[in-house]
Amino acid sequence: MLIKYGKVIIDNRASQVDKPFTYIIDKDLIDIVKIGMRVIVPFGQGNKLTKGIVVEILDEYESECKLKKIIDVLDDKPLISKELIDLSKWIKENYLSSYLDAIQLVLPPGDFKEVSTFIETTDNKDYKNLTNDEIKIMDLLNSRGKILLEDLKKEIKISGISKILNVLEDKKLLVTTIEIKTTIEKKLERWIKLINNGKPLEEILEGINKGASKQREIIEFLYDVGEISFKELSSSLNASSYSIKSLENKG
């Protein structure tokens, strides 16, 4: 039987399990599992279903112990590349980091436990020559719209569903997207642009009181540079927010 082996970092921060564990990738998943994907594996004496991330795939592996199998794949495509996995290994070896912490550094902002893979249909409605299983999947997607990969697998219990989804994606009948939940606050930066409607500088300055020297200086500066961030404008001209706000109020 054709099989491969995957080395998996388990989602467990205990120091005694801070190492890759080897699992069998059997024939149903052999074309699906890739480095950088999250998987579900049985772990520990109780075979608790646990999330992990694949960091290496082997064609051969010798072991005196009986190996367990990867149960399922959580992602349609790798979250990170092999190159970034290799970088995380280098970080662990050179900075005495744990595997999980090293992997976290190379992942997109967020937590790899809170990654959601969504499936939805495309505008392509050419459903000719689809198998019964493929039609069943497309019917569900058309009725439900965007759906979590995990929910789709629960509702449609088809053997080898991951491989079927890959085929449908190759046919451009569906698309997958990955969303990572993050607690990192997004910062918005304020930008300033002069609205001159093609007017010459002299005409624009006519609408500004000659005593408002700072406002006139801002107008002349913006006329030359075009668009600039509020922070850079304030720093370059030592302009107060009041002067800039006054110009905004004048339109």
PDB file of C-alpha atoms in Angstrom:
ATOM      1  CA  MET A   1       0.000   0.000   0.000  1.00  0.00           C
ATOM      2  CA  LEU A   2       1.337   3.423  -0.970  1.00  0.00           C
ATOM      3  CA  ILE A   3       1.903   5.600   2.088  1.00  0.00           C
ATOM      4  CA  LYS A   4       4.067   8.493   3.215  1.00  0.00           C
ATOM      5  CA  TYR A   5       4.979   9.867   6.606  1.00  0.00           C
ATOM      6  CA  GLY A   6       4.397  13.314   8.039  1.00  0.00           C
ATOM      7  CA  LYS A   7       6.282  14.950  10.881  1.00  0.00           C
ATOM      8  CA  VAL A   8       3.811  17.013  12.886  1.00  0.00           C
ATOM      9  CA  ILE A   9       4.277  19.670  15.569  1.00  0.00           C
ATOM     10  CA  ILE A  10       1.487  19.133  18.085  1.00  0.00           C
ATOM     11  CA  ASP A  11      -0.522  22.021  19.498  1.00  0.00           C
ATOM     12  CA  ASN A  12       0.756  21.443  23.016  1.00  0.00           C
ATOM     13  CA  ARG A  13       3.195  23.704  24.868  1.00  0.00           C
ATOM     14  CA  ALA A  14       4.428  21.060  27.310  1.00  0.00           C
ATOM     15  CA  SER A  15       8.227  20.888  27.041  1.00  0.00           C
ATOM     16  CA  GLN A  16       8.254  17.076  26.892  1.00  0.00           C
ATOM     17  CA  VAL A  17       6.318  17.100  23.606  1.00  0.00           C
ATOM     18  CA  ASP A  18       8.280  19.948  22.019  1.00  0.00           C
ATOM     19  CA  LYS A  19       9.379  17.874  19.036  1.00  0.00           C
ATOM     20  CA  PRO A  20       7.964  16.561  15.750  1.00  0.00           C
ATOM     21  CA  PHE A  21       5.877  13.390  15.955  1.00  0.00           C
ATOM     22  CA  THR A  22       5.726  11.063  12.962  1.00  0.00           C
ATOM     23  CA  TYR A  23       2.359   9.975  11.560  1.00  0.00           C
ATOM     24  CA  ILE A  24       1.322   7.839   8.622  1.00  0.00           C
ATOM     25  CA  ILE A  25      -0.202   9.611   5.630  1.00  0.00           C
ATOM     26  CA  ASP A  26      -2.307   6.893   4.037  1.00  0.00           C
ATOM     27  CA  LYS A  27      -3.486   6.664   0.437  1.00  0.00           C
ATOM     28  CA  ASP A  28      -6.634   8.769   0.965  1.00  0.00           C
ATOM     29  CA  LEU A  29      -4.588  11.788   2.069  1.00  0.00           C
ATOM     30  CA  ILE A  30      -1.283  11.214   0.299  1.00  0.00           C
ATOM     31  CA  ASP A  31      -2.040  13.750  -2.453  1.00  0.00           C
ATOM     32  CA  ILE A  32      -3.661  16.181  -0.023  1.00  0.00           C
ATOM     33  CA  VAL A  33      -1.294  16.625   2.927  1.00  0.00           C
ATOM     34  CA  LYS A  34       1.443  19.185   2.326  1.00  0.00           C
ATOM     35  CA  ILE A  35       4.074  20.877   4.448  1.00  0.00           C
ATOM     36  CA  GLY A  36       2.593  23.900   6.213  1.00  0.00           C
ATOM     37  CA  MET A  37      -0.937  22.477   6.535  1.00  0.00           C
ATOM     38  CA  ARG A  38      -2.812  21.944   9.784  1.00  0.00           C
ATOM     39  CA  VAL A  39      -3.977  18.408  10.449  1.00  0.00           C
ATOM     40  CA  ILE A  40      -5.952  16.428  13.022  1.00  0.00           C
ATOM     41  CA  VAL A  41      -4.030  13.590  14.663  1.00  0.00           C
ATOM     42  CA  PRO A  42      -4.624  11.164  17.551  1.00  0.00           C
ATOM     43  CA  PHE A  43      -2.249  12.070  20.367  1.00  0.00           C
ATOM     44  CA  GLY A  44      -1.263  10.501  23.657  1.00  0.00           C
ATOM     45  CA  GLN A  45      -2.375   7.276  25.295  1.00  0.00           C
ATOM     46  CA  GLY A  46      -6.018   8.256  24.991  1.00  0.00           C
ATOM     47  CA  ASN A  47      -5.627   9.135  21.292  1.00  0.00           C
ATOM     48  CA  LYS A  48      -7.140  12.552  21.893  1.00  0.00           C
ATOM     49  CA  LEU A  49      -7.829  14.275  18.572  1.00  0.00           C
ATOM     50  CA  THR A  50      -5.380  17.166  18.458  1.00  0.00           C
ATOM     51  CA  LYS A  51      -4.433  19.865  15.972  1.00  0.00           C
ATOM     52  CA  GLY A  52      -0.917  20.115  14.619  1.00  0.00           C
ATOM     53  CA  ILE A  53       1.031  21.490  11.691  1.00  0.00           C
ATOM     54  CA  VAL A  54       3.016  19.408   9.189  1.00  0.00           C
ATOM     55  CA  VAL A  55       6.690  20.405   9.058  1.00  0.00           C
ATOM     56  CA  GLU A  56       8.150  17.580   6.972  1.00  0.00           C
ATOM     57  CA  ILE A  57       6.997  14.777   4.664  1.00  0.00           C
ATOM     58  CA  LEU A  58       9.016  11.568   4.218  1.00  0.00           C
ATOM     59  CA  ASP A  59       8.772   8.800   1.636  1.00  0.00           C
ATOM     60  CA  GLU A  60      10.286   6.274   4.029  1.00  0.00           C
ATOM     61  CA  TYR A  61      10.521   5.955   7.796  1.00  0.00           C
ATOM     62  CA  GLU A  62      11.757   3.122   9.992  1.00  0.00           C
ATOM     63  CA  SER A  63      10.290   2.759  13.452  1.00  0.00           C
ATOM     64  CA  GLU A  64       9.983  -0.001  16.015  1.00  0.00           C
ATOM     65  CA  CYS A  65       6.812   1.621  17.341  1.00  0.00           C
ATOM     66  CA  LYS A  66       3.416   1.317  15.707  1.00  0.00           C
ATOM     67  CA  LEU A  67       2.670   4.659  14.066  1.00  0.00           C
ATOM     68  CA  LYS A  68      -0.712   6.370  14.136  1.00  0.00           C
ATOM     69  CA  LYS A  69      -2.383   7.917  11.099  1.00  0.00           C
ATOM     70  CA  ILE A  70      -3.220  11.515  10.288  1.00  0.00           C
ATOM     71  CA  ILE A  71      -7.006  11.638  10.651  1.00  0.00           C
ATOM     72  CA  ASP A  72      -7.911  14.685   8.597  1.00  0.00           C
ATOM     73  CA  VAL A  73      -6.666  17.899   7.000  1.00  0.00           C
ATOM     74  CA  LEU A  74      -7.988  21.257   8.196  1.00  0.00           C
ATOM     75  CA  ASP A  75      -6.723  23.410   5.337  1.00  0.00           C
ATOM     76  CA  ASP A  76      -7.127  23.329   1.591  1.00  0.00           C
ATOM     77  CA  LYS A  77      -3.667  24.800   1.076  1.00  0.00           C
ATOM     78  CA  PRO A  78      -0.561  25.358   3.232  1.00  0.00           C
ATOM     79  CA  LEU A  79      -0.629  28.244   5.689  1.00  0.00           C
ATOM     80  CA  ILE A  80       3.118  28.748   5.311  1.00  0.00           C
ATOM     81  CA  SER A  81       5.772  27.635   2.840  1.00  0.00           C
ATOM     82  CA  LYS A  82       8.494  25.040   3.326  1.00  0.00           C
ATOM     83  CA  GLU A  83      11.031  27.886   3.371  1.00  0.00           C
ATOM     84  CA  LEU A  84       9.297  29.483   6.361  1.00  0.00           C
ATOM     85  CA  ILE A  85       9.070  26.107   8.088  1.00  0.00           C
ATOM     86  CA  ASP A  86      12.838  25.754   7.596  1.00  0.00           C
ATOM     87  CA  LEU A  87      13.284  29.255   9.021  1.00  0.00           C
ATOM     88  CA  SER A  88      11.274  28.297  12.115  1.00  0.00           C
ATOM     89  CA  LYS A  89      13.543  25.259  12.616  1.00  0.00           C
ATOM     90  CA  TRP A  90      16.581  27.537  12.400  1.00  0.00           C
ATOM     91  CA  ILE A  91      15.036  29.899  14.975  1.00  0.00           C
ATOM     92  CA  LYS A  92      14.432  26.999  17.368  1.00  0.00           C
ATOM     93  CA  GLU A  93      17.972  25.672  17.024  1.00  0.00           C
ATOM     94  CA  ASN A  94      19.725  29.033  17.332  1.00  0.00           C
ATOM     95  CA  TYR A  95      17.557  30.871  19.864  1.00  0.00           C
ATOM     96  CA  LEU A  96      16.467  28.009  22.153  1.00  0.00           C
ATOM     97  CA  SER A  97      12.849  28.620  21.198  1.00  0.00           C
ATOM     98  CA  SER A  98      10.076  26.054  21.359  1.00  0.00           C
ATOM     99  CA  TYR A  99       8.766  24.702  18.061  1.00  0.00           C
ATOM    100  CA  LEU A 100       5.364  26.329  18.569  1.00  0.00           C
ATOM    101  CA  ASP A 101       6.854  29.743  19.347  1.00  0.00           C
ATOM    102  CA  ALA A 102       9.209  29.525  16.359  1.00  0.00           C
ATOM    103  CA  ILE A 103       6.359  28.579  14.023  1.00  0.00           C
ATOM    104  CA  GLN A 104       4.212  31.368  15.451  1.00  0.00           C
ATOM    105  CA  LEU A 105       6.881  33.881  14.404  1.00  0.00           C
ATOM    106  CA  VAL A 106       6.652  32.917  10.727  1.00  0.00           C
ATOM    107  CA  LEU A 107       2.874  32.543  10.575  1.00  0.00           C
ATOM    108  CA  PRO A 108       0.651  35.461   9.523  1.00  0.00           C
ATOM    109  CA  PRO A 109      -0.491  37.534  12.540  1.00  0.00           C
ATOM    110  CA  GLY A 110      -2.850  35.499  14.673  1.00  0.00           C
ATOM    111  CA  ASP A 111      -2.946  32.004  16.102  1.00  0.00           C
ATOM    112  CA  PHE A 112      -2.739  28.930  13.888  1.00  0.00           C
ATOM    113  CA  LYS A 113      -5.399  27.274  16.070  1.00  0.00           C
ATOM    114  CA  GLU A 114      -7.842  29.965  14.958  1.00  0.00           C
ATOM    115  CA  VAL A 115      -7.526  29.591  11.211  1.00  0.00           C
ATOM    116  CA  SER A 116     -10.698  29.040   9.204  1.00  0.00           C
ATOM    117  CA  THR A 117     -10.869  27.652   5.679  1.00  0.00           C
ATOM    118  CA  PHE A 118     -13.975  28.681   3.743  1.00  0.00           C
ATOM    119  CA  ILE A 119     -15.355  27.156   0.548  1.00  0.00           C
ATOM    120  CA  GLU A 120     -17.655  28.940  -1.911  1.00  0.00           C
ATOM    121  CA  THR A 121     -18.719  28.631  -5.527  1.00  0.00           C
ATOM    122  CA  THR A 122     -17.414  30.714  -8.414  1.00  0.00           C
ATOM    123  CA  ASP A 123     -19.350  32.244 -11.315  1.00  0.00           C
ATOM    124  CA  ASN A 124     -18.548  29.156 -13.389  1.00  0.00           C
ATOM    125  CA  LYS A 125     -21.744  27.072 -13.571  1.00  0.00           C
ATOM    126  CA  ASP A 126     -20.541  24.450 -16.051  1.00  0.00           C
ATOM    127  CA  TYR A 127     -21.494  21.330 -14.116  1.00  0.00           C
ATOM    128  CA  LYS A 128     -21.286  18.902 -17.033  1.00  0.00           C
ATOM    129  CA  ASN A 129     -19.523  15.580 -16.487  1.00  0.00           C
ATOM    130  CA  LEU A 130     -19.456  15.916 -12.693  1.00  0.00           C
ATOM    131  CA  THR A 131     -19.607  12.806 -10.534  1.00  0.00           C
ATOM    132  CA  ASN A 132     -22.473  12.244  -8.099  1.00  0.00           C
ATOM    133  CA  ASP A 133     -20.250  13.235  -5.166  1.00  0.00           C
ATOM    134  CA  GLU A 134     -19.118  16.408  -6.954  1.00  0.00           C
ATOM    135  CA  ILE A 135     -22.739  17.345  -7.725  1.00  0.00           C
ATOM    136  CA  LYS A 136     -23.690  16.759  -4.078  1.00  0.00           C
ATOM    137  CA  ILE A 137     -20.966  19.177  -2.951  1.00  0.00           C
ATOM    138  CA  MET A 138     -21.899  21.836  -5.509  1.00  0.00           C
ATOM    139  CA  ASP A 139     -25.606  21.579  -4.599  1.00  0.00           C
ATOM    140  CA  LEU A 140     -24.784  22.192  -0.942  1.00  0.00           C
ATOM    141  CA  LEU A 141     -22.526  25.148  -1.750  1.00  0.00           C
ATOM    142  CA  ASN A 142     -25.147  26.716  -4.020  1.00  0.00           C
ATOM    143  CA  SER A 143     -27.796  26.404  -1.314  1.00  0.00           C
ATOM    144  CA  ARG A 144     -25.615  27.520   1.590  1.00  0.00           C
ATOM    145  CA  GLY A 145     -23.176  29.950   0.009  1.00  0.00           C
ATOM    146  CA  LYS A 146     -19.844  30.406   1.786  1.00  0.00           C
ATOM    147  CA  ILE A 147     -19.262  27.558   4.239  1.00  0.00           C
ATOM    148  CA  LEU A 148     -16.538  26.427   6.612  1.00  0.00           C
ATOM    149  CA  LEU A 149     -14.536  23.477   5.306  1.00  0.00           C
ATOM    150  CA  GLU A 150     -15.040  21.689   8.629  1.00  0.00           C
ATOM    151  CA  ASP A 151     -18.826  22.178   8.426  1.00  0.00           C
ATOM    152  CA  LEU A 152     -18.917  20.953   4.837  1.00  0.00           C
ATOM    153  CA  LYS A 153     -17.101  17.758   5.813  1.00  0.00           C
ATOM    154  CA  LYS A 154     -19.554  17.186   8.671  1.00  0.00           C
ATOM    155  CA  GLU A 155     -22.608  17.636   6.460  1.00  0.00           C
ATOM    156  CA  ILE A 156     -21.343  15.642   3.492  1.00  0.00           C
ATOM    157  CA  LYS A 157     -19.683  12.475   4.681  1.00  0.00           C
ATOM    158  CA  ILE A 158     -17.859  11.439   1.512  1.00  0.00           C
ATOM    159  CA  SER A 159     -14.703   9.354   1.483  1.00  0.00           C
ATOM    160  CA  GLY A 160     -11.775  11.313   0.061  1.00  0.00           C
ATOM    161  CA  ILE A 161     -13.670  14.618   0.104  1.00  0.00           C
ATOM    162  CA  SER A 162     -10.458  16.676   0.270  1.00  0.00           C
ATOM    163  CA  LYS A 163      -9.296  15.215  -3.044  1.00  0.00           C
ATOM    164  CA  ILE A 164     -12.710  15.913  -4.617  1.00  0.00           C
ATOM    165  CA  LEU A 165     -12.571  19.535  -3.449  1.00  0.00           C
ATOM    166  CA  ASN A 166      -9.154  19.911  -5.062  1.00  0.00           C
ATOM    167  CA  VAL A 167     -10.562  18.584  -8.351  1.00  0.00           C
ATOM    168  CA  LEU A 168     -13.479  21.036  -8.203  1.00  0.00           C
ATOM    169  CA  GLU A 169     -11.076  23.884  -7.471  1.00  0.00           C
ATOM    170  CA  ASP A 170      -8.934  22.866 -10.462  1.00  0.00           C
ATOM    171  CA  LYS A 171     -12.109  23.027 -12.574  1.00  0.00           C
ATOM    172  CA  LYS A 172     -12.633  26.572 -11.214  1.00  0.00           C
ATOM    173  CA  LEU A 173     -16.050  25.624  -9.828  1.00  0.00           C
ATOM    174  CA  LEU A 174     -15.192  26.596  -6.273  1.00  0.00           C
ATOM    175  CA  VAL A 175     -12.645  28.698  -4.449  1.00  0.00           C
ATOM    176  CA  THR A 176     -11.135  28.423  -0.990  1.00  0.00           C
ATOM    177  CA  THR A 177     -10.078  31.262   1.271  1.00  0.00           C
ATOM    178  CA  ILE A 178      -8.163  31.174   4.535  1.00  0.00           C
ATOM    179  CA  GLU A 179      -8.980  33.575   7.366  1.00  0.00           C
ATOM    180  CA  ILE A 180      -6.777  33.930  10.447  1.00  0.00           C
ATOM    181  CA  LYS A 181      -8.248  35.419  13.590  1.00  0.00           C
ATOM    182  CA  THR A 182      -5.885  37.948  15.106  1.00  0.00           C
ATOM    183  CA  THR A 183      -5.848  40.121  18.193  1.00  0.00           C
ATOM    184  CA  ILE A 184      -3.442  42.576  16.582  1.00  0.00           C
ATOM    185  CA  GLU A 185      -5.066  45.973  16.363  1.00  0.00           C
ATOM    186  CA  LYS A 186      -5.178  47.487  12.914  1.00  0.00           C
ATOM    187  CA  LYS A 187      -3.863  51.033  12.874  1.00  0.00           C
ATOM    188  CA  LEU A 188      -5.293  53.603  10.497  1.00  0.00           C
ATOM    189  CA  GLU A 189      -3.108  56.437   9.262  1.00  0.00           C
ATOM    190  CA  ARG A 190      -4.585  59.796   8.312  1.00  0.00           C
ATOM    191  CA  TRP A 191      -3.531  61.273   4.955  1.00  0.00           C
ATOM    192  CA  ILE A 192      -3.877  64.847   3.709  1.00  0.00           C
ATOM    193  CA  LYS A 193      -4.406  65.966   0.117  1.00  0.00           C
ATOM    194  CA  LEU A 194      -5.033  69.418  -1.337  1.00  0.00           C
ATOM    195  CA  ILE A 195      -8.257  69.717  -3.334  1.00  0.00           C
ATOM    196  CA  ASN A 196      -7.371  72.374  -5.879  1.00  0.00           C
ATOM    197  CA  ASN A 197      -9.597  71.383  -8.827  1.00  0.00           C
ATOM    198  CA  GLY A 198      -6.874  72.535 -11.211  1.00  0.00           C
ATOM    199  CA  LYS A 199      -6.701  76.050  -9.769  1.00  0.00           C
ATOM    200  CA  PRO A 200      -3.353  77.881  -9.732  1.00  0.00           C
ATOM    201  CA  LEU A 201      -1.689  78.333  -6.347  1.00  0.00           C
ATOM    202  CA  GLU A 202      -2.282  82.092  -6.310  1.00  0.00           C
ATOM    203  CA  GLU A 203      -6.034  81.647  -6.696  1.00  0.00           C
ATOM    204  CA  ILE A 204      -6.164  79.116  -3.853  1.00  0.00           C
ATOM    205  CA  LEU A 205      -4.216  81.426  -1.537  1.00  0.00           C
ATOM    206  CA  GLU A 206      -6.678  84.255  -2.195  1.00  0.00           C
ATOM    207  CA  GLY A 207      -9.181  82.392  -0.029  1.00  0.00           C
ATOM    208  CA  ILE A 208      -6.785  82.257   2.930  1.00  0.00           C
ATOM    209  CA  ASN A 209      -6.317  85.212   5.270  1.00  0.00           C
ATOM    210  CA  LYS A 210      -2.825  86.694   4.873  1.00  0.00           C
ATOM    211  CA  GLY A 211      -2.486  86.644   8.655  1.00  0.00           C
ATOM    212  CA  ALA A 212      -2.906  82.846   8.699  1.00  0.00           C
ATOM    213  CA  SER A 213       0.714  82.256   7.727  1.00  0.00           C
ATOM    214  CA  LYS A 214       0.811  78.624   8.850  1.00  0.00           C
ATOM    215  CA  GLN A 215      -2.284  77.741   6.822  1.00  0.00           C
ATOM    216  CA  ARG A 216      -0.782  79.412   3.758  1.00  0.00           C
ATOM    217  CA  GLU A 217       2.462  77.512   4.310  1.00  0.00           C
ATOM    218  CA  ILE A 218       0.513  74.234   4.464  1.00  0.00           C
ATOM    219  CA  ILE A 219      -1.308  75.073   1.217  1.00  0.00           C
ATOM    220  CA  GLU A 220       1.962  75.842  -0.595  1.00  0.00           C
ATOM    221  CA  PHE A 221       3.546  72.647   0.727  1.00  0.00           C
ATOM    222  CA  LEU A 222       0.620  70.433  -0.303  1.00  0.00           C
ATOM    223  CA  TYR A 223       0.484  72.090  -3.715  1.00  0.00           C
ATOM    224  CA  ASP A 224       4.044  70.876  -4.328  1.00  0.00           C
ATOM    225  CA  VAL A 225       4.007  67.416  -2.737  1.00  0.00           C
ATOM    226  CA  GLY A 226       0.437  66.319  -3.468  1.00  0.00           C
ATOM    227  CA  GLU A 227      -0.595  63.697  -0.884  1.00  0.00           C
ATOM    228  CA  ILE A 228       1.162  63.203   2.459  1.00  0.00           C
ATOM    229  CA  SER A 229       0.403  61.587   5.797  1.00  0.00           C
ATOM    230  CA  PHE A 230      -0.851  63.768   8.635  1.00  0.00           C
ATOM    231  CA  LYS A 231       2.136  62.695  10.723  1.00  0.00           C
ATOM    232  CA  GLU A 232       4.677  63.673   8.052  1.00  0.00           C
ATOM    233  CA  LEU A 233       2.933  66.983   7.366  1.00  0.00           C
ATOM    234  CA  SER A 234       2.905  67.917  11.045  1.00  0.00           C
ATOM    235  CA  SER A 235       6.565  66.956  11.398  1.00  0.00           C
ATOM    236  CA  SER A 236       7.749  68.729   8.231  1.00  0.00           C
ATOM    237  CA  LEU A 237       6.036  72.068   8.927  1.00  0.00           C
ATOM    238  CA  ASN A 238       5.593  71.881  12.690  1.00  0.00           C
ATOM    239  CA  ALA A 239       1.906  72.331  11.903  1.00  0.00           C
ATOM    240  CA  SER A 240      -0.732  71.928  14.578  1.00  0.00           C
ATOM    241  CA  SER A 241      -3.815  69.793  14.107  1.00  0.00           C
ATOM    242  CA  TYR A 242      -5.829  72.999  14.569  1.00  0.00           C
ATOM    243  CA  SER A 243      -4.283  74.622  11.471  1.00  0.00           C
ATOM    244  CA  ILE A 244      -4.903  71.521   9.377  1.00  0.00           C
ATOM    245  CA  LYS A 245      -8.453  71.145  10.704  1.00  0.00           C
ATOM    246  CA  SER A 246      -9.183  74.794   9.886  1.00  0.00           C
ATOM    247  CA  LEU A 247      -8.232  74.165   6.264  1.00  0.00           C
ATOM    248  CA  GLU A 248     -10.413  71.042   6.185  1.00  0.00           C
ATOM    249  CA  ASN A 249     -13.367  73.103   7.380  1.00  0.00           C
ATOM    250  CA  LYS A 250     -12.773  75.558   4.541  1.00  0.00           C
ATOM    251  CA  GLY A 251     -12.998  72.683   2.078  1.00  0.00           C
TER     252      GLY A 251
END
